[in-house]
Coordinates of C-alpha atoms in Angstrom, one line a residue:
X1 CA -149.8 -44.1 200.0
X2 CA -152.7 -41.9 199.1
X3 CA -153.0 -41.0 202.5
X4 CA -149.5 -39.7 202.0
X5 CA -149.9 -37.7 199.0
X6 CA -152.7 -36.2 200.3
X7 CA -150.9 -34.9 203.5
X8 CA -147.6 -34.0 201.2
X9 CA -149.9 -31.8 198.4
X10 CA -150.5 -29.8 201.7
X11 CA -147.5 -29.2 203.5
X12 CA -144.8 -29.5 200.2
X13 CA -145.2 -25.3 199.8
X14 CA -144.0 -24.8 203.3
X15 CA -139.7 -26.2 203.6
X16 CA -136.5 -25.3 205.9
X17 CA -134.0 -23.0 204.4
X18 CA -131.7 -24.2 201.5
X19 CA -129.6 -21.0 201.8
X20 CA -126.0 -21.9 201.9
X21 CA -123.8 -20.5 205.2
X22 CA -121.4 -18.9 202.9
X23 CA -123.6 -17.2 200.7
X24 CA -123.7 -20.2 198.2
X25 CA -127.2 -21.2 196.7
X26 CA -127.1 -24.5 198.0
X27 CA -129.1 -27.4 196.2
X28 CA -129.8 -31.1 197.6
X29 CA -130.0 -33.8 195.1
X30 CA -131.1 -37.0 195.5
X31 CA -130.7 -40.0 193.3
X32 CA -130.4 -43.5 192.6
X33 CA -127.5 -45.3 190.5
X34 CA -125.6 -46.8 193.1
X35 CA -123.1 -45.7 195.6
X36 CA -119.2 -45.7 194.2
X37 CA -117.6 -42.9 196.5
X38 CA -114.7 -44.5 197.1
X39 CA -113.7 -45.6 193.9
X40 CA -114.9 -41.6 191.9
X41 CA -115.6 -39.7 195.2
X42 CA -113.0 -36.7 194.1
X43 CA -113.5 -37.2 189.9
X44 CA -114.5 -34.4 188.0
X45 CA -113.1 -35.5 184.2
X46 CA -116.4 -36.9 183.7
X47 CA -115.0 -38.4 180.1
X48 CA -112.4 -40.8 181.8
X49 CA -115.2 -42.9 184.3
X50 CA -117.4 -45.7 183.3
X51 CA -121.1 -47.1 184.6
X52 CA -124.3 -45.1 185.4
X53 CA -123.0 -44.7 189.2
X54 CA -119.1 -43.6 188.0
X55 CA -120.4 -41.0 185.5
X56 CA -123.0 -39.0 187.6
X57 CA -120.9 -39.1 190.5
X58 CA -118.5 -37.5 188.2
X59 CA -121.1 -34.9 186.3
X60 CA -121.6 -33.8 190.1
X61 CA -118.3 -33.3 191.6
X62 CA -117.6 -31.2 188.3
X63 CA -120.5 -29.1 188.2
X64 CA -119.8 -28.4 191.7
X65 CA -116.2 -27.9 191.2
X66 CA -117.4 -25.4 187.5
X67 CA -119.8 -23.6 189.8
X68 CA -118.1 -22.3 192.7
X69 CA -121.3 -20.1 193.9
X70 CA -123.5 -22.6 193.9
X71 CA -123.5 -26.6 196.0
X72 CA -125.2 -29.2 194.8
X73 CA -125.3 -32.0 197.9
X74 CA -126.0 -35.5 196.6
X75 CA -127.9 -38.2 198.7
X76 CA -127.4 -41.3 197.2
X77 CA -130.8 -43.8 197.8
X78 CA -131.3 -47.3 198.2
X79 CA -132.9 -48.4 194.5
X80 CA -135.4 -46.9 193.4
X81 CA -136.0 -44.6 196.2
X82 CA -139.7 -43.4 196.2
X83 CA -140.6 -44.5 199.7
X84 CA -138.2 -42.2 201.3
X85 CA -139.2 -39.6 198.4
X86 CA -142.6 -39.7 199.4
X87 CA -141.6 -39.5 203.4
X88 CA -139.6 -36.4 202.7
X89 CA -142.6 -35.1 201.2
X90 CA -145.0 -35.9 203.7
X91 CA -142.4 -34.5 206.1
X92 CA -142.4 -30.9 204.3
X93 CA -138.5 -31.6 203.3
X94 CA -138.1 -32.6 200.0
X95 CA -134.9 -32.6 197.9
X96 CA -134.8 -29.8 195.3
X97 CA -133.8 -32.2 192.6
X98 CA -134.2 -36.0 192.4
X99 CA -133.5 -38.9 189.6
X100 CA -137.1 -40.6 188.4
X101 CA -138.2 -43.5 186.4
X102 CA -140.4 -41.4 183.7
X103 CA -142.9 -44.1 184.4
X104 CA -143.3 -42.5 187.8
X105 CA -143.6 -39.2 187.0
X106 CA -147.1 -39.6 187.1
X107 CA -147.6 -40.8 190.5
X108 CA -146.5 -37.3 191.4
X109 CA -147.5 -34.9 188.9
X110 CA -150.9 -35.9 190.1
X111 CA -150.5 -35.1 193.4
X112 CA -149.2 -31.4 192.8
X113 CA -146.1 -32.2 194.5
X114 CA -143.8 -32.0 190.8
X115 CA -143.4 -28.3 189.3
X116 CA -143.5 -27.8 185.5
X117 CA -140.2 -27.7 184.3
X118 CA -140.6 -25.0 181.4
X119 CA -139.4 -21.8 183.6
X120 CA -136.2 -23.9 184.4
X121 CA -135.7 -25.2 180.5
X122 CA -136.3 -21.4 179.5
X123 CA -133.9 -20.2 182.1
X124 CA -131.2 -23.1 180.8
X125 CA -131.9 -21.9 177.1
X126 CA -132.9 -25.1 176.5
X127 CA -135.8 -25.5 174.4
X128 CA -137.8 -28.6 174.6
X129 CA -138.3 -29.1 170.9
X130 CA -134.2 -30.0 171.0
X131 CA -135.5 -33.2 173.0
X132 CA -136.3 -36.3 171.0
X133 CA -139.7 -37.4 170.6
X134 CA -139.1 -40.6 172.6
X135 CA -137.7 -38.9 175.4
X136 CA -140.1 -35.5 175.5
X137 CA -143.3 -37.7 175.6
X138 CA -141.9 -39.5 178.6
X139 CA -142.5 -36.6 180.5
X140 CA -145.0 -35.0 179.4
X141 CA -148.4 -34.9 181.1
X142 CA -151.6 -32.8 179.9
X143 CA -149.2 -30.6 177.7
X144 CA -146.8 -29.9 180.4
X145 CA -143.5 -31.3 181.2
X146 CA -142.7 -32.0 184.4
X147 CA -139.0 -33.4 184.1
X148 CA -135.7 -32.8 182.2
X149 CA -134.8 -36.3 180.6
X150 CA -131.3 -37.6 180.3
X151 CA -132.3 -40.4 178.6
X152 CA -134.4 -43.3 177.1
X153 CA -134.6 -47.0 177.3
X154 CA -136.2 -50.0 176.3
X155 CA -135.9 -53.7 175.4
X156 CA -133.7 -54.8 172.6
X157 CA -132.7 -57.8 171.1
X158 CA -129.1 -58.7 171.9
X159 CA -127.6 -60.8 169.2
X160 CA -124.8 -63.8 169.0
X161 CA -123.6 -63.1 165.6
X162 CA -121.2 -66.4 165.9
X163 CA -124.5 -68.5 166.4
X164 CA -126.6 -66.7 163.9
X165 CA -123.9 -67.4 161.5
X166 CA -123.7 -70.8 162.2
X167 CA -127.4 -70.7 161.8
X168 CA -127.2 -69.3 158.3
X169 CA -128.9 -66.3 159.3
X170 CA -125.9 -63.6 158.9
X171 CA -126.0 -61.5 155.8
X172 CA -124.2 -59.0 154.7
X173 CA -122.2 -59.0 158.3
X174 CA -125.1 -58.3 159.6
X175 CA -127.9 -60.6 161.8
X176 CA -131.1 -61.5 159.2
X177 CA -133.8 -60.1 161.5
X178 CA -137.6 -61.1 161.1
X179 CA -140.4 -59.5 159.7
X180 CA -143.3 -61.3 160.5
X181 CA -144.2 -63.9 163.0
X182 CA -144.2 -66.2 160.4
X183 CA -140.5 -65.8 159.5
X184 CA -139.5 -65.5 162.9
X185 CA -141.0 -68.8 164.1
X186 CA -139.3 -70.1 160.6
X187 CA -135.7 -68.5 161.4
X188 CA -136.1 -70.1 165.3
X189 CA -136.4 -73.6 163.8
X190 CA -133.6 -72.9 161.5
X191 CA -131.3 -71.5 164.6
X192 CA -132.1 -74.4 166.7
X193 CA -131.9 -77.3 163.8
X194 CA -128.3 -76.3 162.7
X195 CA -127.0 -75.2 166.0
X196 CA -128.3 -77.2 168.6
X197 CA -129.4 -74.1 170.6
X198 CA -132.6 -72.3 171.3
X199 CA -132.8 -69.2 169.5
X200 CA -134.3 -67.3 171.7
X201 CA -133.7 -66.7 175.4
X202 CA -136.6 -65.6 178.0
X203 CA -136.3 -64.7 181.2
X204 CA -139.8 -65.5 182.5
X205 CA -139.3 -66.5 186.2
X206 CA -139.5 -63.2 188.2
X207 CA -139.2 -60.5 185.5
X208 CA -142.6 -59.5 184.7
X209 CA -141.0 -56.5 183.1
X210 CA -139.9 -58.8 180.2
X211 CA -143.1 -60.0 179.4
X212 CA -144.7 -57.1 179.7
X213 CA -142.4 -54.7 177.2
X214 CA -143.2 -58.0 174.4
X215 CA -147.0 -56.8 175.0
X216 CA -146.7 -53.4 175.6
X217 CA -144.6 -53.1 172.6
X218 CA -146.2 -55.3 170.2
X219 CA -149.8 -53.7 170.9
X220 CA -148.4 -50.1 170.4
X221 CA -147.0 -50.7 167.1
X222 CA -150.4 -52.6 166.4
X223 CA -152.3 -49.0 167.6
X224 CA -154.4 -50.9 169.9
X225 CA -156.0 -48.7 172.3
X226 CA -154.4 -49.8 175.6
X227 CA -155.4 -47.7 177.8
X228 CA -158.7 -45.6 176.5
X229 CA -158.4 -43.3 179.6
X230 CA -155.7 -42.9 181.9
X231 CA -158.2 -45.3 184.5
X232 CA -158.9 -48.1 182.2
X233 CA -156.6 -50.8 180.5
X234 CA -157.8 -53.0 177.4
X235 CA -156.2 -56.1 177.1
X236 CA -159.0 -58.5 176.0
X237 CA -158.3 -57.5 172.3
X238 CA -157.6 -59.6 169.3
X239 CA -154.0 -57.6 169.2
X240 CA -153.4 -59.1 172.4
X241 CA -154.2 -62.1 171.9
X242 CA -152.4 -62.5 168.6
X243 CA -149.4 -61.2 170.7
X244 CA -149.4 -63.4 173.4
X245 CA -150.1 -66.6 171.3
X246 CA -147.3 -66.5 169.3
X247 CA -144.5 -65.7 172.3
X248 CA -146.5 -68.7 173.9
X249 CA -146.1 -70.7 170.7
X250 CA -142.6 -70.2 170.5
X251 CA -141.8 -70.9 174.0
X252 CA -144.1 -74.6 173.7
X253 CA -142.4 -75.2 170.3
X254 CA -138.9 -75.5 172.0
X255 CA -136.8 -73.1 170.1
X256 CA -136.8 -70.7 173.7
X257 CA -135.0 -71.3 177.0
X258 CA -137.7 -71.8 179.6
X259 CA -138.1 -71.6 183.5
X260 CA -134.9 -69.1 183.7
X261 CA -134.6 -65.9 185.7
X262 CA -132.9 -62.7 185.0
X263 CA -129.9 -64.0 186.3
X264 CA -129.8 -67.3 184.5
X265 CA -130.8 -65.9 181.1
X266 CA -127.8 -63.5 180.9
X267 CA -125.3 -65.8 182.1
X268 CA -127.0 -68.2 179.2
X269 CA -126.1 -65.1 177.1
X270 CA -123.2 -64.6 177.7
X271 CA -121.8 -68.1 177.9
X272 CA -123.0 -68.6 173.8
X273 CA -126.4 -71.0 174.8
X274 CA -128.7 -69.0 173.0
X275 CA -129.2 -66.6 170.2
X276 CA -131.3 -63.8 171.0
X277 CA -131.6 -62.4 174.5
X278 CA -134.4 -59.8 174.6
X279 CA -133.3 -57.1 177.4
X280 CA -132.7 -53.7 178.0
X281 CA -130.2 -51.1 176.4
X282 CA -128.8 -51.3 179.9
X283 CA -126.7 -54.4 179.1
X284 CA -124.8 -53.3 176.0
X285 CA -121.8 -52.4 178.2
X286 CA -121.7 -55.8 179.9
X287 CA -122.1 -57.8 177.2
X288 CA -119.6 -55.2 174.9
X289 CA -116.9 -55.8 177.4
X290 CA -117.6 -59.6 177.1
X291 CA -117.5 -59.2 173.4
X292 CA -114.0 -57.5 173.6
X293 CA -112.4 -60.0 175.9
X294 CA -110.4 -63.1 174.0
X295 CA -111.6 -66.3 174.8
X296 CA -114.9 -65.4 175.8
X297 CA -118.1 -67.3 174.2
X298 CA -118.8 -63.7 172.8
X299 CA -115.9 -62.7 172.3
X300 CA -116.0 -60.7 168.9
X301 CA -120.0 -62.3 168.3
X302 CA -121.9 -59.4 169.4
X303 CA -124.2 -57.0 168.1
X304 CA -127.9 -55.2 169.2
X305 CA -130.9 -53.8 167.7
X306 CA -134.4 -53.1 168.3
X307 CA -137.2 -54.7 168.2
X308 CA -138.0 -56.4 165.1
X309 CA -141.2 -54.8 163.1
X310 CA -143.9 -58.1 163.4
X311 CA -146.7 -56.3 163.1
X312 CA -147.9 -52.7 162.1
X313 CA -146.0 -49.9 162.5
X314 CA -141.8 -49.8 162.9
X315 CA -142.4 -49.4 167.1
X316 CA -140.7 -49.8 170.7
X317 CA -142.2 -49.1 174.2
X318 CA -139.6 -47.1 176.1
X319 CA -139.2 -45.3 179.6
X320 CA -136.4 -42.8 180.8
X321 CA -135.0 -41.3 183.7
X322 CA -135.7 -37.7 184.4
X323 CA -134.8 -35.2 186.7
X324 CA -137.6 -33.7 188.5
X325 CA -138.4 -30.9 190.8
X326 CA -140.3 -31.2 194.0
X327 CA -142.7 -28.3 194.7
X328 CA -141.1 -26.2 197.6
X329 CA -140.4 -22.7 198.4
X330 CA -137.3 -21.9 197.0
X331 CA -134.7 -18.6 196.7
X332 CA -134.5 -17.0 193.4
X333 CA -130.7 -18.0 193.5
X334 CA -131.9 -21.3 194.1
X335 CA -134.5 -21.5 191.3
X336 CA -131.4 -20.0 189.0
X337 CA -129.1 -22.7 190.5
X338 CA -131.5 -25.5 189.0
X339 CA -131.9 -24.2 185.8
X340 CA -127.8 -24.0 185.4
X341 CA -127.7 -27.9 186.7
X342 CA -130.4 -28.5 183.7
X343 CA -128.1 -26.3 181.1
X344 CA -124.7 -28.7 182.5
X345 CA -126.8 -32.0 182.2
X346 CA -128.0 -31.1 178.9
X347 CA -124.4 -30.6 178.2
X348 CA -123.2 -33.8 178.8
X349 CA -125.7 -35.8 177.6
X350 CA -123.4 -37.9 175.4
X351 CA -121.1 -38.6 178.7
X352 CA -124.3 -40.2 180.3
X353 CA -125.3 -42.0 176.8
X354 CA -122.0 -44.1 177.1
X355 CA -123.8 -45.9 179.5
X356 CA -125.8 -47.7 177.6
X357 CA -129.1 -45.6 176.9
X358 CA -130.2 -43.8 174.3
X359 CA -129.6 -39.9 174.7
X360 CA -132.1 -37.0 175.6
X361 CA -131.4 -34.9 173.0
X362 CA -131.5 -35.0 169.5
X363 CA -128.1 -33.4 169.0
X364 CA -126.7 -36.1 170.6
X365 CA -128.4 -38.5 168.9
X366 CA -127.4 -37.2 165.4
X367 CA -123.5 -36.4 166.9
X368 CA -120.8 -38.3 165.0
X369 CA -119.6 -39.4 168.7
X370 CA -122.5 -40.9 169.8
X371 CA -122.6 -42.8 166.3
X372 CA -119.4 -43.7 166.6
X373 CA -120.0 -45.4 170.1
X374 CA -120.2 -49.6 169.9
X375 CA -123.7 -50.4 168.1
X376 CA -125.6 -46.7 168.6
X377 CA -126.3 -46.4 165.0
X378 CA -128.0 -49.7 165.3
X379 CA -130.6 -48.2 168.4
X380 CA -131.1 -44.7 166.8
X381 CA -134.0 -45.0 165.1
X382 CA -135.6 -46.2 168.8
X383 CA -135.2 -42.2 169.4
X384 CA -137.8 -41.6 166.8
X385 CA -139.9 -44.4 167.3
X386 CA -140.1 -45.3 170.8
X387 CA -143.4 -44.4 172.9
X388 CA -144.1 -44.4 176.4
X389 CA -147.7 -45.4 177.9
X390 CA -150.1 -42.3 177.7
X391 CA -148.2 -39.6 180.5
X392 CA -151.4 -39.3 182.6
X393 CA -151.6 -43.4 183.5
X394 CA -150.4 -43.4 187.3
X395 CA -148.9 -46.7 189.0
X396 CA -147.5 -47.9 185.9
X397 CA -144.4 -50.0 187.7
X398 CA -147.5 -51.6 189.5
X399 CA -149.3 -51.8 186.3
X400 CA -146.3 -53.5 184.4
X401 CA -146.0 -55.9 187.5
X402 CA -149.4 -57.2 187.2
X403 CA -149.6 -57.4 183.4
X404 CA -146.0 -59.4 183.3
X405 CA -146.9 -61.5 185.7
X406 CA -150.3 -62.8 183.8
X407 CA -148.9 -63.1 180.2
X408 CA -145.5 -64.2 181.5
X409 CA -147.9 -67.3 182.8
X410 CA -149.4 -67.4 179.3
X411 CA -146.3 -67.5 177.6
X412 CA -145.1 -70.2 179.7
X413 CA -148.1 -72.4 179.1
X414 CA -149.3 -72.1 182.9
X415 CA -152.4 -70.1 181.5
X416 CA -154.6 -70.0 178.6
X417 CA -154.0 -66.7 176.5
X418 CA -157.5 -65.4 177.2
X419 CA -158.0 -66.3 180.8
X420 CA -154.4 -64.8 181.4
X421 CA -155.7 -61.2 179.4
X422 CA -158.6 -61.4 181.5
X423 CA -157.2 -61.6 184.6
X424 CA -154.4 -59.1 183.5
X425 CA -157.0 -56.4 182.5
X426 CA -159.4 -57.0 185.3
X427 CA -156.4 -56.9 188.3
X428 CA -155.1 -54.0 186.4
X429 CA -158.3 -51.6 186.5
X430 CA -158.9 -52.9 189.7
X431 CA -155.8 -51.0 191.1
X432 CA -156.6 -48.4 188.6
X433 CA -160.3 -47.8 190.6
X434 CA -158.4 -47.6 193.9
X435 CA -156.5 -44.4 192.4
X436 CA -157.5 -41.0 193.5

């Protein structure tokens, strides 16, 4: 992979000709999200499609259909995509616009193969002070920003209000949420002593990422010094520690699901076994449509909220998708073309926010419409308050892979909490020192 990026930084200012036939400026995309062609191939009412896939297929055909003088081609990858990315690189042919994990961005950046996005945000007339703090610290690296997000996302705790009730934990119509490690330890014994079910289910078999965002989030709101340059973690800390002791406590203690992936934890979910499901904002539709069909175990017994406060500071770890710019020669027309894609996206924000994530923009986030979408005045303070790892830490989905994996172990009882830091933080850096 370095060898890759090393042989891409050369040859990505050299490209073939993007110059439409007809005299169109003529821009490839490349993205993720799915393929759903046949079902929202020819939609351009971008308000009347549903899913991340339906909607920007839709945001697409109507730019494209708004914009006669300009062609945006779409190439729809294989999730997530960045092999081929990085090929097309190497191969002096990258697309002019592609989707990215903000965690990722990084990777790139690094390389000098992502341009700044300010001269295409200035061009749009978008400033990026309009973005929300969550979402403009995703992409920003060394004081630069080098993508356009469209949204943020993170872990949340996804309720059964019917079960909580029945736990004696509803108040006011709303869940009783804890505050402390303390009370929430107290509130799972409660849950599980009246109704027979654990109050919180894990998904610990294969999804590091779970384990991880407990960590990541928990030490952040701690202000631990995680990582104290972009090439070191720090996970042998007494934050840690404290951290991964209590999720291990609750999970020996009985009042958690255990030994269930992804898979088996939401269909636990959503067939009422358990009261808290910690996942990402990525779910609420699911689990809203579930909520809204008769005769379902959720059926009107669903809400969502953040992460509850247990220590420190009121904070969630997030990460976003962005659009970013692979450094090629381009047209002026081009260059213009990109910038009026940015201004359209910006645009519809809230269309893409129905999907489950939180919006890009503060405009959206404070709009009466996105309020009055299922739950989003529950989730918008995570605008305000959710942080990304530091911008300039590179192989962060490698990173969280390594870090889930050791505490997941720890929170399963498989390792002690300070051999499982240890080994975290030492595989960690070790990837880290590999890094040019």
């Amino acid at each position: 992979m370095r060898r890759l990026f090393a042989f891409a930084a050369l040859l990505a200012a050299s490209c073939s000709d993007n110059a439409g036939g007809d005299g169109r400026a003529e821009i490839y995309l490349q993205r993720f999200f799915g393929e759903c062609g046949a079902q929202y191939g020819g939609a351009t009412d971008v308000s009347k499609v549903e899913g991340e896939c339906g909607i920007i297929t839709a945001m697409i055909n109507k730019f494209n259909a708004n914009n006669p003088d300009v062609h945006v081609s779409s190439n729809v990858v294989a999730w997530p995509g960045y092999p081929q990315l990085s090929a097309q690189m190497a191969a002096k042919d990258p697309p002019d616009l592609v989707t990215m994990h903000t965690g990722v961005i990084s990777d790139y950046a690094a390389e000098g193969l992502l341009e700044p996005v300010e001269p295409y945000l200035a061009e749009a007339g978008l400033s990026p002070s309009a973005l929300t703090d969550a979402s403009r610290s995703a992409v920003t690296i060394g004081g630069r920003l080098y993508g356009l997000p469209f949204d943020t996302h993170g872990g949340l705790f996804h309720i059964n209000t019917k079960l909580f009730a029945e736990a004696g934990l509803m108040k006011g119509g709303k869940p009783v949420l804890p505050t402390s490690p303390e009370e929430m330890l107290a509130h799972a014994r409660q849950f599980k002593e009246r109704t027979g079910k654990p109050y919180l289910i894990q998904s610990l078999v294969g999804d590091n990422a779970y384990a991880a965002r407990n960590v990541y989030t928990y030490l952040l709101a701690q202000n631990a010094v995680l990582f104290p340059n972009p090439r070191q973690i720090r996970l042998q800390t007494p934050e840690a520690a404290r951290i991964v002791d209590f999720f291990r406590a609750i999970t020996a203690s009985g009042v958690s699901t255990r030994n269930q992936d992804t898979p088996a934890a939401i269909a636990s979910f959503m067939s009422g076994e358990g009261g808290i499901y910690p996942t990402g904002t990525w779910m609420i539709g699911q689990f809203e449509a579930e909520a809204n069909t008769p005769g379902r175990p959720l059926y009107q017994g669903y809400t969502v909220y953040p992460y509850p406060r247990l220590w420190g500071a009121d904070v969630s770890y997030v990460s976003g998708h962005a659009w970013v710019v692979p450094r090629r020669e381009r047209t002026p027309e081009q260059s213009r073309a990109i910038a009026r894609f940015f201004r359209f996206v910006a645009e519809h924000n809230f269309d893409w926010a129905r999907t489950g994530h939180l919006p890009a923009f503060k405009a959206v986030v404070e709009s009466p419409a996105f309020k009055a979408l299922p739950h989003r005045t529950n989730l918008v303070p995570v605008a305000r308050t959710g942080r990304p790892l530091p911008g300039g830490v590179q192989r962060q989905n490698a990173i969280e892979g390594l870090v889930g994996e050791e505490i997941a172990a720890a929170f399963n009882g498989q390792k002690p909490t300070r051999r499982a830091l240890a080994d975290a933080e030492r595989r960690v850096n070790a990837l880290l020192a590999q890094t040019d």
